[in-house]
Coordinates of C-alpha atoms in Angstrom, one line a residue:
M17 CA -48.6 23.6 17.2
A18 CA -50.6 27.0 17.5
T19 CA -51.7 28.4 20.7
V20 CA -55.3 29.8 20.1
A21 CA -57.3 32.4 21.7
K22 CA -60.9 33.0 20.5
V23 CA -60.5 35.7 18.0
A24 CA -63.6 37.9 16.6
K25 CA -63.2 39.3 12.9
V26 CA -61.5 42.7 13.1
A27 CA -60.5 45.4 10.7
K28 CA -56.8 44.7 10.7
V29 CA -54.5 41.7 11.2
A30 CA -50.8 42.2 12.2
L31 CA -47.9 39.4 12.3
V32 CA -45.0 39.9 14.6
T33 CA -41.9 37.4 14.2
G34 CA -40.0 36.9 17.4
G35 CA -42.8 38.4 19.3
S36 CA -42.6 36.6 22.8
R37 CA -39.9 39.0 24.2
G38 CA -38.4 42.2 24.0
I39 CA -38.9 44.4 21.2
G40 CA -41.3 42.0 19.6
A41 CA -43.5 41.5 22.7
A42 CA -43.9 45.3 23.2
T43 CA -44.6 45.7 19.4
A44 CA -47.5 43.1 19.8
K45 CA -48.9 44.7 22.8
Q46 CA -49.0 48.4 21.1
L47 CA -50.5 47.0 18.0
A48 CA -53.2 45.3 20.0
A49 CA -53.9 48.4 21.9
A50 CA -54.4 50.0 18.4
G51 CA -57.0 47.5 17.3
Y52 CA -54.8 45.0 15.5
A53 CA -55.7 41.3 16.0
V54 CA -52.0 40.2 16.5
C55 CA -50.2 37.0 15.7
I56 CA -47.2 36.5 17.9
N57 CA -44.6 34.4 16.3
Y58 CA -42.2 32.5 18.5
L59 CA -39.5 29.9 18.2
H60 CA -39.1 28.0 21.6
N61 CA -40.6 29.7 24.5
H62 CA -44.3 28.8 24.5
A63 CA -45.0 30.1 27.9
A64 CA -43.4 33.5 27.0
A65 CA -45.5 33.8 23.8
Q66 CA -48.6 32.8 25.6
Q67 CA -48.0 35.3 28.4
V68 CA -47.9 38.2 25.8
V69 CA -51.4 36.6 24.6
Q70 CA -52.7 36.8 28.0
D71 CA -51.5 40.2 28.5
I72 CA -53.1 41.4 25.3
L73 CA -56.5 39.7 26.1
A74 CA -56.6 41.0 29.8
Q75 CA -56.5 44.6 28.1
G76 CA -59.5 43.8 25.7
G77 CA -57.2 43.1 22.7
Q78 CA -57.2 40.1 20.4
A79 CA -54.1 37.7 19.8
I80 CA -52.9 34.3 19.0
A81 CA -49.4 32.7 19.2
I82 CA -48.0 30.3 16.5
Q83 CA -44.8 28.2 16.6
A84 CA -42.5 28.3 13.7
D85 CA -38.9 28.6 12.9
V86 CA -38.9 31.4 10.3
A87 CA -35.4 30.5 9.3
I88 CA -37.1 27.3 7.6
E89 CA -38.8 28.1 4.3
S90 CA -41.6 25.2 5.2
E91 CA -42.2 26.5 8.5
V92 CA -42.7 30.0 7.2
Q93 CA -45.3 28.7 4.7
R94 CA -47.0 26.8 7.7
L95 CA -47.1 29.8 9.7
F96 CA -48.7 32.0 7.1
I97 CA -51.3 29.2 6.2
E98 CA -52.3 29.1 10.0
L99 CA -52.4 33.0 10.1
D100 CA -54.8 32.9 7.2
Q101 CA -57.1 30.1 8.8
Q102 CA -57.1 31.9 12.1
L103 CA -57.3 35.5 11.7
G104 CA -57.9 36.1 7.9
R105 CA -56.2 38.7 5.7
L106 CA -52.7 40.1 6.6
D107 CA -52.5 43.7 6.8
A108 CA -49.3 44.3 8.6
L109 CA -45.9 42.5 9.1
V110 CA -43.1 43.3 11.6
N111 CA -40.1 41.4 10.7
N112 CA -38.3 41.1 14.1
A113 CA -36.9 37.7 14.7
G114 CA -33.3 37.4 15.1
I115 CA -30.3 36.1 16.9
L116 CA -27.1 37.7 18.5
L117 CA -24.1 35.3 19.1
P118 CA -21.4 35.8 21.7
Q119 CA -19.1 38.8 20.8
S120 CA -16.1 38.1 18.6
R121 CA -13.8 39.7 16.2
L122 CA -13.8 38.8 12.7
E123 CA -10.5 36.6 12.8
D124 CA -12.3 34.2 15.1
L125 CA -15.5 33.6 13.1
T126 CA -16.3 30.4 11.6
A127 CA -18.3 29.8 8.3
E128 CA -20.8 27.9 10.7
R129 CA -21.6 30.9 12.7
I130 CA -21.7 33.3 9.7
N131 CA -24.3 31.0 7.8
R132 CA -26.3 30.5 11.0
L133 CA -26.6 34.4 11.6
F134 CA -27.5 35.0 7.8
N135 CA -30.1 32.2 7.9
T136 CA -32.0 33.4 10.8
N137 CA -31.4 37.0 10.6
V138 CA -31.7 37.6 6.7
C139 CA -33.3 34.7 5.0
S140 CA -36.3 34.7 7.4
Y141 CA -37.0 38.4 6.5
F142 CA -36.9 37.5 2.9
L143 CA -39.3 34.5 3.3
C144 CA -41.7 36.4 5.6
C145 CA -41.8 39.3 3.2
R146 CA -42.5 36.9 0.3
E147 CA -45.3 35.5 2.0
A148 CA -46.8 38.9 3.1
V149 CA -46.4 40.1 -0.4
L150 CA -48.4 37.4 -1.9
R151 CA -51.1 38.2 0.3
M152 CA -51.2 41.8 0.4
S153 CA -50.0 42.9 -3.2
T154 CA -52.9 44.2 -5.5
R155 CA -50.9 42.4 -8.1
H156 CA -52.1 39.2 -6.6
G157 CA -55.5 40.4 -5.5
G158 CA -54.6 41.8 -2.1
Q159 CA -55.9 45.0 -0.7
G160 CA -52.2 46.5 0.3
G161 CA -50.7 46.6 3.5
A162 CA -47.4 47.7 5.5
I163 CA -44.1 46.0 6.4
V164 CA -41.7 47.1 9.0
N165 CA -38.4 45.3 9.0
V166 CA -36.5 45.7 12.4
S167 CA -32.8 46.3 11.6
S168 CA -30.3 47.8 14.1
A169 CA -28.0 51.0 14.1
A170 CA -25.2 48.3 14.1
S171 CA -25.7 48.2 10.2
R172 CA -24.4 52.0 10.4
L173 CA -21.8 51.5 13.0
G174 CA -20.4 48.3 12.2
S175 CA -20.0 46.7 15.7
P176 CA -16.2 46.2 15.3
N177 CA -14.7 43.8 18.1
E178 CA -18.0 42.7 18.9
Y179 CA -20.7 41.7 16.4
I180 CA -19.5 42.6 13.0
D181 CA -21.3 39.5 11.5
Y182 CA -24.5 40.6 13.1
A183 CA -24.0 44.0 11.8
A184 CA -23.5 42.9 8.4
T185 CA -27.0 40.9 8.8
K186 CA -28.6 44.1 9.3
G187 CA -27.0 45.8 6.4
A188 CA -28.7 43.2 4.6
I189 CA -32.0 44.1 5.9
D190 CA -31.4 47.8 5.1
T191 CA -30.9 46.7 1.5
L192 CA -33.9 44.4 1.4
S193 CA -36.0 47.2 2.8
K194 CA -35.1 49.6 0.3
G195 CA -35.4 47.4 -2.6
L196 CA -38.7 45.8 -1.8
S197 CA -40.3 49.3 -1.0
L198 CA -39.4 50.3 -4.5
E199 CA -40.7 46.8 -6.0
V200 CA -44.1 46.9 -4.1
A201 CA -44.8 50.6 -4.0
E202 CA -47.3 50.4 -7.0
E203 CA -48.9 47.4 -5.4
G204 CA -50.2 49.0 -2.3
I205 CA -47.6 48.0 0.3
R206 CA -45.3 50.5 2.2
V207 CA -42.0 48.9 3.2
N208 CA -40.2 50.8 5.9
C209 CA -37.0 50.0 8.6
V210 CA -36.6 50.7 12.3
R211 CA -32.9 50.8 13.7
P212 CA -32.7 50.3 17.3
G213 CA -29.5 51.3 19.0
F214 CA -28.7 49.9 22.5
I215 CA -32.0 48.9 23.9
D216 CA -32.7 47.3 27.2
T217 CA -33.5 43.7 26.4
D218 CA -32.1 40.2 27.2
M219 CA -30.3 40.0 23.8
H220 CA -27.3 41.4 25.5
T221 CA -27.1 38.3 27.6
D222 CA -27.2 36.4 24.3
G223 CA -24.0 38.0 23.3
G224 CA -22.4 37.2 26.5
E225 CA -22.4 40.8 28.3
P226 CA -25.9 41.4 30.3
D227 CA -24.6 44.6 31.6
R228 CA -23.5 45.9 28.3
L229 CA -25.7 49.0 28.5
Q230 CA -24.1 50.2 31.5
R231 CA -20.7 50.0 29.8
V232 CA -21.8 51.9 26.7
K233 CA -24.4 54.4 27.9
A234 CA -21.8 57.1 28.2
N235 CA -21.1 57.1 24.5
I236 CA -25.0 57.4 23.7
P237 CA -25.8 61.0 23.2
L238 CA -28.9 60.6 25.6
K239 CA -27.0 58.9 28.0
R240 CA -29.2 56.0 28.5
G241 CA -30.2 52.8 26.9
G242 CA -33.5 52.8 25.0
E243 CA -36.8 50.9 26.1
A244 CA -38.5 48.0 23.8
S245 CA -41.5 50.3 24.1
E246 CA -39.8 53.2 22.3
V247 CA -38.9 50.9 19.6
A248 CA -42.3 49.6 19.5
A249 CA -43.8 53.1 19.1
A250 CA -41.6 53.7 16.1
I251 CA -42.7 50.4 14.4
S252 CA -46.4 51.2 15.4
F253 CA -46.2 54.7 13.8
L254 CA -44.7 53.4 10.5
L255 CA -47.5 50.7 10.2
S256 CA -50.2 53.4 10.9
D257 CA -52.2 55.6 8.7
A258 CA -50.2 58.5 10.0
A259 CA -47.4 57.1 8.0
S260 CA -49.5 56.6 4.7
Y261 CA -47.0 58.5 2.6
I262 CA -43.9 57.1 4.1
T263 CA -42.1 54.0 2.4
G264 CA -38.5 52.9 2.0
S265 CA -37.6 55.0 5.1
F266 CA -35.3 54.3 7.9
L267 CA -36.1 55.4 11.6
D268 CA -33.2 55.3 13.9
V269 CA -34.2 54.7 17.4
A270 CA -30.7 55.0 18.8
G271 CA -30.4 57.8 21.4
G272 CA -28.6 59.9 18.8
R273 CA -25.9 57.4 17.6

């Protein structure tokens, strides 16, 4: 079921997956302020997604919210069809949806947990990229566009003793970003990747340690956790015309780690 706010025709349209909270919500708001009509994808929290829509509308922006589980192929297809119908041509995709499970060493991981993480954190990115490319690529009659995949500094650091499986999913996103950037460079699509570090969001609660930033901040060169708005600024830049000659690149937003 889609939550719809009346949207007029605009120059650019952006989709943000996992847009109801944290980095996704901050990105949706910044893109709306930059003039995009924004589709906020969410999984469960309708109220949170609708609040992001209302915040954007209150600032004079344009937004809708569409529920879909982006780990399921048919749901991704429905999401993009509804987006086509409600906003028109897609110009920008932010792949941000993902999950973090409680901290664990590798020796305690199960196949069920590993598969769940890879299905949500990796398969969803592939599926959304596919649908975006089918709409954006000049090879398919599109007018080009830009994709930003949200990875993590964990892809470089490995997250030993805590989130080695999550880190591995983000390593896959790094590879996807580089490969896809080369695949579609001549088709008018730029693909880049943002790798956040320790960011102050409720994802740490999902991992079982709400106060994790307080524990680790002494090891961060800037001596603090990052804000969702700081990651959103990096994403917004990479989608913008100011980054028109940037593709296949990785921007770490990790306080120096």
